[in-house]
Amino acid sequence: MADNSDLSTRYTRDVFIREAESMLGVIRSCQELEDARRALYHHVSDLYFDRLSETGKLSSTQRIRLRDCTAAFRSMLLPRSARVAGFDLVQALWDVSRGIARPDLEPGFWAEMIHMVRGLSGHSPITPIEEDDIFEELTGREAAQARSNELDALWSRVERYFSRYPDGLSDAARARRDARRAHVLQVLGGTPSEWQDWLWQRDHVITDPDLLARLVRLPEAQLDNIRRMRAGRLPFGLTPYYASLLDDDPEAGRDRALRFQVLPPAHYVESMLELRHQRQESFDFMREVDTSPVDLVTRRYPAIVIFKPYNTCPQICVYCQRNWEIEEAMAGNALASDADIKQAVRWIAERPFIREVLITGGDPLTLDDGILRHILQQVAAIPQVDLIRIGSRTPVTMPMRITPELAALLGGFREPGRRDICLVTHLEHPYEITDATVTAIDRLRRQGVAVYNQQVFNFFVSRRFESAALRMLMRRIGIDPYYTFMPKGKDETAEYLVPLARILQERKEEARLLPGIRRTDEPVFNVPRLGKNHVRAAQHRDLLAILPNGSRVNEFHPWEKNIVERSPYLAVDIPILDYLARLAAIGEDPDKYSSIWYYF
Ligand code: SF4
């Protein structure tokens, strides 16, 4: 974890006591803890009522923050919240109000509380883009022109952010990748025409750390991580193509997101090694074992199933949800038996309500055309299935796989009015998009195959406007943003986590500025066993507590709540202060993210 001492000095018990004097006074006036709980609840409710009864004192942003802080704070005061989360905020504030030592309360906690008090009092600092509301001052064409100028100014700020994130279509990136490709080819003994052959790429997947070290500039510690992975027989691999996307000067930071995609950090390696004999129990976050009614099938929703006939990929993503079952990059035994495939298809066919089949894995597009066709024909023969979805990262890891023949094969399963077929891929960063990606997507689109993207909003793609830049470019090359996933709270991938507040902030302050068709994705949190929960919908979750280290505890209500009774799911977030400290460590200005505290 990054050193957060700089930020920590801003957030201390003393600062909190100074700013929360009226709140602490309310607690001091009570004799019993439970009285204090009720008194605090009424205190913040009265504050809310009073501030909103005053005219003209609060800006609209401060009013919204007051509203949101009141709701969040009151939720944390409830006895049930304290019981379920295992931490009582009222007890902590009671101790502080009486000068009792609470060494367990860390800067992350004080930071949350200080911002909460500022929000509740209507004094949270805001940084408006424009001071005046032009529609109050002007009307008609004059107002329209002033508004247009305002929008120009706003977008010019956005463009300045975009310019920080180079994509793979710039001349400079093309030149770098040309040189990198030549180097990779020379080490692997391939030719430029072999490079374009996906079978050559597949046959040369790099799993050997020493070979990788000859292809890619790696720090010794990083290389050691990979050696330990391999010695522990854990999956690791990347394609020669993807290796060519990694820069010779990693210190420039352009390829940071790409490196962290495939090069496992130390903590991940240690966790995987420690628990390698119980991978299913330890890493199956989504509890797929509990949602697989028959081999090769996972079902979380009424009208769609996941079908996994092929259990390997040419490249292993570090934070793969299926890191508990993928054994090896391009494992030789990854294709399910014909009998198992037939059994799974029969099971789906017997379920009249299943209209959509997501074929994923593993990466099914690393199968030969003939095998793929055979599987698709069986699925397409199910009368009630009217959409086949392919989950594949090959447009990113091995775009030459999308040959004209493969695109035609996929497109051939479209029967307008009867059945459609689409592909969902997994781009993370604009720097992953190259001319080869453009060609791959174009081939699919020309065959009528719509292409969507699911992004995992991990730490390394979470800077201001970084994901917005990806959405802008994806749409330009024909990909619709579909989902943005909160990284799963898996301990082994702790370095990748971002606080929920950041994804909400990104949606509101960055994605919201993009034209509508470029922000079609929905940020979601995957609830184990049950599936996606829309994080923007306040009715989908409650804040129960802020723990002593500053972690928020959210109670997620599964998507089917209000339709059937379902138990909620408790998720402990990472502290916002730690996240900001890590951003600072890679050169970001935490103050540019300061509104993050007011997203709940
Ligand atoms: S492509 Fe998908 S299934 Fe394969 S390793 Fe990456 S995340 Fe996992």
Coordinates of C-alpha atoms and ligand atoms in Angstrom, one line a residue:
M1 CA 0.0 0.0 0.0
A2 CA 1.3 3.5 -0.8
D3 CA 2.5 5.8 1.8
N4 CA -0.4 8.1 2.7
S5 CA 1.3 10.2 5.3
D6 CA 0.9 13.4 3.3
L7 CA -2.8 13.0 3.1
S8 CA -3.1 11.6 6.6
T9 CA -1.8 14.8 8.2
R10 CA -4.9 16.6 6.9
Y11 CA -7.2 14.1 8.6
T12 CA -6.7 13.8 12.3
R13 CA -8.8 13.4 15.5
D14 CA -8.1 17.0 16.4
V15 CA -9.3 18.3 13.1
F16 CA -12.5 16.3 13.4
I17 CA -13.1 17.5 17.0
R18 CA -12.7 21.1 15.9
E19 CA -15.1 20.7 13.0
A20 CA -17.7 18.5 14.7
E21 CA -18.1 20.5 17.9
S22 CA -21.9 20.8 17.6
M23 CA -22.4 17.1 16.9
L24 CA -20.1 16.1 19.8
G25 CA -22.0 18.5 22.0
V26 CA -25.2 16.7 21.3
I27 CA -23.6 13.4 22.3
R28 CA -22.1 14.9 25.5
S29 CA -25.5 16.0 26.6
C30 CA -26.8 12.5 26.7
Q31 CA -26.4 10.1 29.6
E32 CA -26.8 6.8 27.7
L33 CA -25.4 5.6 24.4
E34 CA -28.8 4.7 23.0
D35 CA -30.1 8.2 23.9
A36 CA -27.1 9.7 22.0
R37 CA -28.0 7.5 19.0
R38 CA -31.5 8.9 18.9
A39 CA -30.4 12.4 19.6
L40 CA -27.8 12.3 16.8
Y41 CA -30.5 11.1 14.4
H42 CA -32.7 14.0 15.3
H43 CA -29.8 16.4 15.2
V44 CA -28.9 15.7 11.6
S45 CA -32.6 15.5 10.6
D46 CA -33.2 18.9 12.1
L47 CA -30.0 20.3 10.5
Y48 CA -31.3 19.1 7.2
F49 CA -34.7 20.6 7.7
D50 CA -33.3 23.9 8.9
R51 CA -30.7 24.3 6.1
L52 CA -33.3 23.6 3.5
S53 CA -35.7 26.0 5.1
E54 CA -33.2 28.9 4.7
T55 CA -33.4 30.5 1.3
G56 CA -30.4 31.2 -0.9
K57 CA -27.7 30.0 1.6
L58 CA -26.6 26.8 -0.1
S59 CA -25.5 26.2 -3.6
S60 CA -27.3 23.4 -5.4
T61 CA -24.3 21.1 -5.0
Q62 CA -24.1 21.7 -1.3
R63 CA -27.8 21.0 -1.0
I64 CA -27.4 17.6 -2.8
R65 CA -24.4 16.8 -0.6
L66 CA -26.4 17.7 2.5
R67 CA -29.2 15.4 1.3
D68 CA -26.8 12.5 0.6
C69 CA -24.7 13.0 3.8
T70 CA -27.9 13.1 5.9
A71 CA -29.2 9.8 4.4
A72 CA -25.8 8.1 4.7
F73 CA -25.1 9.3 8.3
R74 CA -28.6 8.4 9.5
S75 CA -28.3 4.9 8.0
M76 CA -25.0 4.4 9.9
L77 CA -26.6 5.5 13.2
L78 CA -29.2 2.7 13.1
P79 CA -28.7 -0.1 15.7
R80 CA -29.2 -2.7 12.9
S81 CA -26.4 -1.1 10.8
A82 CA -24.0 -1.4 13.7
R83 CA -25.0 -5.0 14.5
V84 CA -24.8 -6.2 10.9
A85 CA -21.5 -4.3 10.1
G86 CA -19.9 -5.2 13.4
F87 CA -18.9 -1.6 14.1
D88 CA -20.9 1.1 15.9
L89 CA -20.2 4.6 14.7
V90 CA -22.2 6.0 17.7
Q91 CA -20.0 4.2 20.2
A92 CA -16.9 5.6 18.4
L93 CA -18.3 9.2 18.5
W94 CA -19.4 8.7 22.1
D95 CA -15.8 7.8 23.1
V96 CA -14.3 10.7 21.1
S97 CA -16.8 13.2 22.7
R98 CA -15.6 12.1 26.1
G99 CA -11.9 12.1 25.4
I100 CA -11.6 8.3 25.5
A101 CA -8.7 7.0 23.5
R102 CA -9.6 5.2 20.2
P103 CA -6.3 4.2 18.7
D104 CA -8.2 1.9 16.3
L105 CA -9.5 4.9 14.4
E106 CA -7.2 5.6 11.5
P107 CA -6.8 8.6 9.1
G108 CA -9.1 6.9 6.6
F109 CA -11.9 7.1 9.2
W110 CA -11.2 10.7 10.2
A111 CA -11.1 11.7 6.6
E112 CA -14.6 10.2 6.0
M113 CA -16.0 11.8 9.2
I114 CA -14.5 15.2 8.5
H115 CA -16.0 15.3 5.0
M116 CA -19.3 14.0 6.4
V117 CA -19.4 16.9 8.9
R118 CA -18.6 19.4 6.2
G119 CA -21.4 17.9 4.0
L120 CA -23.9 17.9 6.8
S121 CA -23.2 21.5 7.7
G122 CA -23.4 22.6 4.0
H123 CA -19.8 23.7 4.1
S124 CA -18.2 21.2 1.8
P125 CA -16.0 23.0 -0.6
I126 CA -17.0 22.8 -4.3
T127 CA -15.1 23.7 -7.4
P128 CA -17.8 24.9 -9.9
I129 CA -16.7 25.0 -13.5
E130 CA -18.6 28.2 -14.1
E131 CA -19.7 30.5 -11.3
D132 CA -22.8 32.0 -12.8
D133 CA -26.0 30.3 -14.0
I134 CA -26.2 31.8 -17.5
F135 CA -29.9 31.0 -17.8
E136 CA -30.7 33.3 -14.9
E137 CA -28.9 36.1 -16.6
L138 CA -29.8 35.7 -20.3
T139 CA -32.5 34.4 -22.6
G140 CA -32.9 33.4 -26.2
R141 CA -30.0 33.4 -28.7
E142 CA -27.8 35.3 -26.2
A143 CA -28.3 32.6 -23.6
A144 CA -27.7 29.9 -26.2
Q145 CA -24.4 31.4 -27.3
A146 CA -23.2 31.9 -23.8
R147 CA -24.1 28.3 -23.0
S148 CA -22.3 27.1 -26.1
N149 CA -19.2 29.0 -25.1
E150 CA -19.5 27.4 -21.6
L151 CA -19.7 23.9 -23.2
D152 CA -16.7 24.6 -25.3
A153 CA -14.7 25.5 -22.2
L154 CA -15.9 22.4 -20.5
W155 CA -15.0 20.1 -23.3
S156 CA -11.6 21.7 -23.7
R157 CA -10.9 20.6 -20.2
V158 CA -12.0 17.1 -21.1
E159 CA -9.7 17.1 -24.1
R160 CA -6.8 18.0 -22.0
Y161 CA -7.5 15.0 -19.8
F162 CA -7.9 12.8 -22.9
S163 CA -4.5 13.9 -24.1
R164 CA -2.9 12.2 -21.1
Y165 CA -3.9 8.8 -22.3
P166 CA -2.3 7.9 -25.6
D167 CA -4.1 5.3 -27.7
G168 CA -2.6 2.7 -30.0
L169 CA -3.7 4.5 -33.2
S170 CA -1.3 7.5 -32.9
D171 CA 1.8 7.6 -35.2
A172 CA 4.1 7.5 -32.2
A173 CA 2.4 4.4 -30.8
R174 CA 2.4 2.7 -34.3
A175 CA 6.2 3.4 -34.5
R176 CA 6.8 2.0 -31.1
R177 CA 4.8 -1.1 -31.8
D178 CA 6.5 -1.7 -35.2
A179 CA 9.8 -1.8 -33.4
R180 CA 8.5 -4.0 -30.6
R181 CA 6.9 -6.4 -33.1
A182 CA 10.2 -6.7 -35.0
H183 CA 12.0 -7.5 -31.7
V184 CA 9.5 -10.1 -30.6
L185 CA 9.6 -11.7 -34.0
Q186 CA 13.3 -11.8 -34.0
V187 CA 13.5 -13.5 -30.6
L188 CA 10.8 -16.0 -31.4
G189 CA 12.2 -16.7 -34.9
G190 CA 9.0 -15.7 -36.8
T191 CA 8.2 -13.9 -39.9
P192 CA 5.9 -10.9 -40.5
S193 CA 3.4 -13.1 -42.3
E194 CA 3.5 -15.6 -39.5
W195 CA 2.7 -12.7 -37.1
Q196 CA -0.6 -12.2 -38.9
D197 CA -1.5 -15.9 -38.5
W198 CA -3.5 -16.4 -35.4
L199 CA -2.4 -20.1 -35.2
W200 CA 1.2 -18.9 -35.0
Q201 CA 0.2 -16.5 -32.2
R202 CA -1.6 -19.3 -30.4
D203 CA 1.3 -21.7 -30.8
H204 CA 3.7 -19.1 -29.4
V205 CA 1.8 -18.1 -26.3
I206 CA 4.5 -17.0 -23.8
T207 CA 4.4 -18.9 -20.6
D208 CA 8.1 -19.1 -19.8
P209 CA 9.4 -16.2 -17.6
D210 CA 12.9 -16.4 -19.0
L211 CA 11.6 -16.1 -22.6
L212 CA 9.4 -13.2 -21.5
A213 CA 12.4 -11.5 -20.1
R214 CA 14.0 -11.6 -23.5
L215 CA 10.9 -10.1 -25.1
V216 CA 9.7 -7.5 -22.6
R217 CA 11.6 -5.1 -20.3
L218 CA 10.8 -6.3 -16.8
P219 CA 12.0 -5.3 -13.4
E220 CA 13.8 -8.2 -11.6
A221 CA 11.1 -8.4 -8.9
Q222 CA 8.4 -8.7 -11.5
L223 CA 10.2 -11.5 -13.2
D224 CA 10.6 -13.2 -9.9
N225 CA 6.9 -13.0 -9.4
I226 CA 6.3 -14.8 -12.7
R227 CA 8.9 -17.4 -11.9
R228 CA 7.2 -18.2 -8.6
M229 CA 3.9 -18.5 -10.4
R230 CA 5.3 -21.0 -12.8
A231 CA 7.1 -22.9 -10.2
G232 CA 3.8 -23.2 -8.3
R233 CA 2.2 -24.5 -11.6
L234 CA -0.2 -21.5 -11.7
P235 CA -1.5 -20.2 -15.0
F236 CA 0.4 -17.4 -16.7
G237 CA 0.6 -16.4 -20.3
L238 CA 0.4 -13.8 -22.9
T239 CA 0.4 -13.7 -26.7
P240 CA 3.3 -12.4 -28.7
Y241 CA 1.0 -9.7 -30.1
Y242 CA 0.2 -8.5 -26.6
A243 CA 3.8 -8.6 -25.6
S244 CA 4.5 -6.2 -28.5
L245 CA 2.1 -3.7 -26.9
L246 CA 4.3 -3.4 -23.9
D247 CA 6.7 -0.5 -24.2
D248 CA 10.5 -0.5 -23.8
D249 CA 10.2 2.4 -21.4
P250 CA 7.7 1.3 -18.8
E251 CA 8.7 4.1 -16.5
A252 CA 6.8 6.4 -18.9
G253 CA 3.6 4.8 -17.6
R254 CA 1.8 4.6 -21.0
D255 CA 1.4 0.8 -20.7
R256 CA 0.8 0.6 -17.0
A257 CA -2.8 -0.7 -17.4
L258 CA -1.6 -3.3 -19.9
R259 CA 1.2 -4.6 -17.8
F260 CA -1.0 -5.0 -14.8
Q261 CA -3.4 -7.0 -17.0
V262 CA -1.0 -9.8 -17.4
L263 CA 2.0 -9.4 -15.1
P264 CA 0.9 -10.6 -11.6
P265 CA 1.9 -8.4 -8.6
A266 CA 3.6 -10.0 -5.6
H267 CA 0.5 -10.1 -3.4
Y268 CA -1.4 -11.9 -6.0
V269 CA 1.3 -14.5 -6.5
E270 CA 1.6 -15.1 -2.7
S271 CA -2.2 -15.5 -2.3
M272 CA -2.4 -17.8 -5.3
L273 CA 0.5 -19.9 -4.1
E274 CA -0.7 -20.1 -0.5
L275 CA -4.2 -21.3 -1.5
R276 CA -3.3 -23.2 -4.7
H277 CA -4.7 -26.4 -3.3
Q278 CA -8.0 -24.9 -2.5
R279 CA -8.5 -22.6 -5.4
Q280 CA -12.1 -23.3 -5.9
E281 CA -13.0 -22.6 -2.2
S282 CA -10.8 -19.5 -2.0
F283 CA -11.2 -17.8 -5.4
D284 CA -14.6 -18.6 -6.7
F285 CA -16.0 -15.3 -5.7
M286 CA -19.2 -15.6 -7.7
R287 CA -19.8 -19.1 -6.3
E288 CA -20.2 -20.6 -9.7
V289 CA -20.2 -24.0 -8.1
D290 CA -23.5 -23.1 -6.5
T291 CA -25.0 -21.8 -9.7
S292 CA -24.0 -24.6 -12.1
P293 CA -27.1 -26.9 -12.5
V294 CA -25.2 -29.1 -15.0
D295 CA -21.6 -29.3 -16.0
L296 CA -20.4 -26.4 -18.3
V297 CA -23.5 -24.3 -17.5
T298 CA -23.9 -21.4 -15.1
R299 CA -27.3 -19.8 -14.5
R300 CA -27.9 -16.6 -12.6
Y301 CA -30.8 -15.1 -14.5
P302 CA -34.1 -16.4 -15.8
A303 CA -33.6 -16.1 -19.5
I304 CA -29.9 -16.4 -20.1
V305 CA -27.2 -19.0 -19.3
I306 CA -23.5 -19.1 -19.5
F307 CA -22.1 -22.0 -21.4
K308 CA -18.4 -22.8 -21.0
P309 CA -17.3 -25.5 -23.4
Y310 CA -13.7 -24.4 -23.5
N311 CA -11.7 -23.7 -20.4
T312 CA -8.6 -21.8 -21.4
C313 CA -7.3 -18.6 -22.9
P314 CA -4.3 -17.5 -24.9
Q315 CA -3.7 -14.9 -22.3
I316 CA -4.3 -15.0 -18.5
C317 CA -5.8 -11.8 -17.0
V318 CA -4.5 -11.4 -13.5
Y319 CA -7.9 -10.6 -12.0
C320 CA -9.8 -13.2 -14.0
Q321 CA -13.0 -14.2 -12.3
R322 CA -12.3 -17.7 -13.3
N323 CA -8.8 -17.9 -11.9
W324 CA -10.0 -20.8 -9.8
E325 CA -10.7 -23.1 -12.7
I326 CA -8.4 -22.0 -15.6
E327 CA -5.4 -24.3 -15.3
E328 CA -3.1 -23.1 -17.9
A329 CA -2.8 -20.8 -20.9
M330 CA -3.8 -22.8 -24.0
A331 CA -4.1 -26.0 -21.9
G332 CA -4.3 -29.0 -24.1
N333 CA -7.2 -30.6 -22.3
A334 CA -9.4 -27.5 -22.1
L335 CA -12.1 -28.5 -24.5
A336 CA -15.0 -30.3 -22.8
S337 CA -15.9 -33.8 -24.1
D338 CA -18.4 -34.1 -26.8
A339 CA -20.7 -35.9 -24.4
D340 CA -20.5 -33.1 -21.8
I341 CA -21.2 -30.5 -24.5
K342 CA -24.2 -32.4 -25.8
Q343 CA -25.5 -32.9 -22.2
A344 CA -25.2 -29.1 -21.5
V345 CA -27.0 -28.3 -24.8
R346 CA -29.7 -30.8 -24.1
W347 CA -30.2 -29.2 -20.6
I348 CA -30.5 -25.8 -22.2
A349 CA -32.9 -27.0 -24.8
E350 CA -35.2 -28.5 -22.2
R351 CA -35.6 -25.1 -20.6
P352 CA -38.1 -23.1 -22.6
F353 CA -37.4 -19.9 -20.8
I354 CA -33.8 -19.6 -21.8
R355 CA -33.6 -17.3 -24.7
E356 CA -30.0 -16.3 -24.7
V357 CA -26.7 -18.4 -24.4
L358 CA -23.4 -16.7 -23.6
I359 CA -20.7 -18.9 -24.9
T360 CA -17.5 -18.1 -23.0
G361 CA -14.9 -19.9 -20.9
G362 CA -12.1 -19.6 -21.3
D363 CA -12.0 -18.0 -24.7
P364 CA -14.1 -19.9 -27.3
L365 CA -12.6 -18.0 -30.2
T366 CA -9.3 -19.8 -29.7
L367 CA -11.0 -22.9 -30.9
D368 CA -10.5 -23.9 -34.5
D369 CA -13.3 -22.8 -36.8
G370 CA -14.5 -26.4 -37.3
I371 CA -15.0 -27.1 -33.6
L372 CA -16.5 -23.7 -33.0
R373 CA -19.0 -24.2 -35.9
H374 CA -20.0 -27.5 -34.4
I375 CA -20.7 -26.0 -31.0
L376 CA -22.5 -23.0 -32.5
Q377 CA -24.7 -25.3 -34.7
Q378 CA -25.9 -27.2 -31.6
V379 CA -26.8 -24.0 -29.7
A380 CA -28.4 -22.5 -32.8
A381 CA -30.6 -25.6 -33.1
I382 CA -32.3 -24.8 -29.8
P383 CA -35.6 -23.3 -31.0
Q384 CA -36.2 -20.9 -28.2
V385 CA -32.6 -19.4 -28.2
D386 CA -32.9 -16.1 -30.1
L387 CA -29.5 -14.6 -29.2
I388 CA -26.1 -16.1 -29.0
R389 CA -23.5 -14.1 -27.3
I390 CA -19.8 -14.9 -27.6
G391 CA -17.5 -13.8 -24.8
S392 CA -14.0 -13.4 -26.2
R393 CA -10.9 -11.3 -25.5
T394 CA -9.3 -12.3 -28.8
P395 CA -10.0 -8.8 -30.4
V396 CA -7.6 -7.5 -27.7
T397 CA -5.1 -10.3 -27.2
M398 CA -4.9 -11.8 -30.7
P399 CA -7.0 -9.6 -33.1
M400 CA -5.7 -11.5 -36.1
R401 CA -7.9 -14.4 -34.9
I402 CA -10.9 -12.4 -36.3
T403 CA -10.2 -13.6 -39.8
P404 CA -12.7 -12.9 -42.7
E405 CA -13.6 -16.6 -42.5
L406 CA -14.3 -16.5 -38.7
A407 CA -16.4 -13.3 -39.1
A408 CA -18.4 -14.9 -41.9
L409 CA -18.8 -18.0 -39.8
L410 CA -20.2 -16.0 -36.9
G411 CA -22.3 -13.8 -39.1
G412 CA -23.8 -16.9 -40.7
F413 CA -25.6 -17.7 -37.5
R414 CA -27.7 -14.5 -37.8
E415 CA -31.1 -15.1 -39.0
P416 CA -32.8 -11.7 -39.0
G417 CA -36.1 -12.0 -37.1
R418 CA -35.3 -15.4 -35.7
R419 CA -31.8 -15.2 -34.1
D420 CA -29.0 -12.8 -33.6
I421 CA -25.4 -13.2 -32.6
C422 CA -23.1 -10.7 -30.9
L423 CA -19.7 -10.6 -29.4
V424 CA -18.7 -9.2 -26.0
T425 CA -15.1 -8.3 -25.6
H426 CA -12.9 -6.9 -22.8
L427 CA -10.9 -3.8 -23.6
E428 CA -9.5 -2.0 -20.6
H429 CA -7.5 0.9 -22.0
P430 CA -7.2 3.1 -25.1
Y431 CA -3.5 2.0 -25.4
E432 CA -4.8 -1.5 -26.2
I433 CA -6.5 -0.4 -29.3
T434 CA -4.4 -0.8 -32.5
D435 CA -4.9 -1.0 -36.2
A436 CA -5.3 -4.7 -35.8
T437 CA -8.1 -4.2 -33.3
V438 CA -9.8 -1.8 -35.8
T439 CA -9.6 -4.4 -38.6
A440 CA -11.0 -7.2 -36.3
I441 CA -14.0 -5.2 -35.2
D442 CA -14.7 -4.0 -38.8
R443 CA -14.7 -7.6 -40.0
L444 CA -17.3 -8.5 -37.4
R445 CA -19.4 -5.5 -38.0
R446 CA -19.5 -6.1 -41.7
Q447 CA -21.0 -9.5 -41.1
G448 CA -23.7 -7.9 -38.9
V449 CA -22.1 -9.1 -35.6
A450 CA -22.5 -6.3 -33.0
V451 CA -19.6 -5.9 -30.6
Y452 CA -19.9 -4.8 -27.0
N453 CA -17.3 -4.2 -24.3
Q454 CA -17.2 -5.0 -20.6
Q455 CA -14.5 -3.1 -18.7
V456 CA -13.3 -4.0 -15.3
F457 CA -12.9 -0.6 -13.6
N458 CA -9.7 -1.4 -11.8
F459 CA -7.2 0.9 -10.2
F460 CA -5.0 1.1 -13.3
V461 CA -7.7 2.5 -15.5
S462 CA -9.4 4.7 -12.9
R463 CA -7.7 8.1 -13.3
R464 CA -9.8 11.1 -14.3
F465 CA -11.3 10.5 -17.8
E466 CA -9.1 7.5 -18.4
S467 CA -12.1 5.2 -19.0
A468 CA -14.0 8.0 -20.8
A469 CA -11.2 8.1 -23.3
L470 CA -11.6 4.4 -23.8
R471 CA -15.3 4.8 -24.4
M472 CA -14.8 7.6 -26.9
L473 CA -12.3 5.5 -28.9
M474 CA -14.3 2.3 -28.7
R475 CA -17.4 3.8 -30.2
R476 CA -15.3 5.3 -33.0
I477 CA -14.1 1.8 -34.0
G478 CA -17.6 0.2 -33.7
I479 CA -17.8 -1.1 -30.1
D480 CA -20.7 -0.3 -27.7
P481 CA -19.7 0.1 -24.0
Y482 CA -21.9 -2.5 -22.2
Y483 CA -20.9 -2.9 -18.6
T484 CA -18.3 -1.4 -16.3
F485 CA -17.6 -3.8 -13.5
M486 CA -16.6 -2.9 -10.0
P487 CA -13.6 -5.2 -9.5
K488 CA -14.6 -8.1 -7.3
G489 CA -13.5 -7.8 -3.7
K490 CA -11.1 -10.7 -4.0
D491 CA -8.2 -10.4 -1.6
E492 CA -5.7 -11.8 -4.1
T493 CA -6.4 -8.9 -6.4
A494 CA -6.3 -6.2 -3.7
E495 CA -4.1 -3.9 -5.8
Y496 CA -6.8 -3.6 -8.4
L497 CA -9.6 -2.5 -6.2
V498 CA -11.2 0.9 -6.3
P499 CA -13.7 2.3 -3.9
L500 CA -17.3 2.2 -5.0
A501 CA -17.4 6.0 -4.6
R502 CA -14.9 6.4 -7.5
I503 CA -17.0 4.5 -10.0
L504 CA -20.0 6.6 -9.0
Q505 CA -17.9 9.8 -9.4
E506 CA -16.6 8.6 -12.7
R507 CA -20.1 8.0 -14.0
K508 CA -21.4 11.4 -12.8
E509 CA -18.5 13.7 -13.5
E510 CA -16.7 12.0 -16.5
A511 CA -18.9 9.5 -18.4
R512 CA -21.9 11.9 -18.1
L513 CA -20.1 14.4 -20.3
L514 CA -19.8 12.0 -23.2
P515 CA -22.5 11.8 -26.0
G516 CA -25.1 9.3 -25.0
I517 CA -24.2 6.5 -27.3
R518 CA -20.7 6.5 -26.0
R519 CA -21.7 6.0 -22.4
T520 CA -24.2 3.2 -22.8
D521 CA -22.4 1.1 -20.2
E522 CA -23.8 0.6 -16.8
P523 CA -21.6 0.4 -13.7
V524 CA -22.3 -2.8 -11.8
F525 CA -21.3 -4.8 -8.8
N526 CA -21.5 -8.6 -9.1
V527 CA -23.1 -10.2 -6.1
P528 CA -21.9 -13.7 -5.5
R529 CA -24.4 -16.3 -6.8
L530 CA -27.0 -13.7 -7.9
G531 CA -25.3 -11.5 -10.4
K532 CA -25.2 -7.8 -11.4
N533 CA -26.4 -5.1 -9.1
H534 CA -26.6 -1.6 -10.6
V535 CA -24.5 0.6 -8.4
R536 CA -26.1 3.9 -9.5
A537 CA -29.5 2.9 -8.1
A538 CA -29.6 4.1 -4.5
Q539 CA -32.4 1.7 -3.7
H540 CA -30.0 -1.2 -4.5
R541 CA -27.8 -0.7 -1.5
D542 CA -27.4 0.9 1.9
L543 CA -24.3 2.2 3.7
L544 CA -24.1 0.5 7.0
A545 CA -20.8 1.7 8.5
I546 CA -17.4 3.3 8.0
L547 CA -14.9 1.0 9.7
P548 CA -12.0 2.3 11.8
N549 CA -9.7 2.1 8.8
G550 CA -12.1 4.1 6.6
S551 CA -13.6 1.2 4.7
R552 CA -17.3 1.7 3.9
V553 CA -19.5 -1.3 4.5
N554 CA -22.4 -1.5 2.0
E555 CA -25.3 -3.8 2.0
F556 CA -26.3 -4.7 -1.5
H557 CA -29.8 -5.8 -2.3
P558 CA -29.7 -8.3 -5.1
W559 CA -31.3 -7.4 -8.4
E560 CA -34.4 -9.4 -7.8
K561 CA -35.3 -7.7 -4.6
N562 CA -38.9 -6.6 -4.7
I563 CA -39.7 -9.5 -7.0
V564 CA -38.7 -12.3 -4.7
E565 CA -37.3 -12.3 -1.2
R566 CA -33.5 -12.5 -1.2
S567 CA -30.9 -12.0 1.4
P568 CA -28.7 -8.9 1.0
Y569 CA -24.9 -9.2 0.5
L570 CA -22.4 -7.3 2.7
A571 CA -19.4 -5.8 0.9
V572 CA -16.5 -4.1 2.6
D573 CA -15.0 -1.5 0.4
I574 CA -11.4 -0.2 0.4
P575 CA -10.7 3.1 2.2
I576 CA -11.0 6.1 -0.1
L577 CA -8.0 7.7 1.6
D578 CA -5.8 4.7 0.7
Y579 CA -7.1 4.9 -2.9
L580 CA -6.2 8.7 -3.1
A581 CA -2.8 8.0 -1.7
R582 CA -2.1 5.4 -4.3
L583 CA -3.2 7.8 -7.0
A584 CA -0.8 10.4 -5.5
A585 CA 1.9 7.8 -5.7
I586 CA 1.5 7.6 -9.5
G587 CA 1.5 11.3 -9.9
E588 CA -2.1 12.2 -9.6
D589 CA -3.4 15.3 -7.7
P590 CA -5.8 13.9 -5.1
D591 CA -7.5 17.3 -4.9
K592 CA -8.8 16.7 -8.4
Y593 CA -10.8 13.8 -7.0
S594 CA -12.0 15.7 -3.9
S595 CA -15.8 15.3 -4.5
I596 CA -15.3 11.5 -4.2
W597 CA -16.2 11.7 -0.5
Y598 CA -19.7 12.7 -1.4
Y599 CA -20.6 9.7 -3.4
F600 CA -22.4 7.0 -1.4
Ligands
SF4_1 S1 -9.9 -13.5 -21.2 FE1 -11.6 -13.7 -19.6 S2 -11.6 -15.9 -19.1 FE2 -9.7 -15.5 -20.1 S3 -8.2 -15.0 -18.5 FE3 -9.0 -13.1 -19.2 S4 -10.8 -12.6 -17.8 FE4 -10.3 -14.8 -17.6

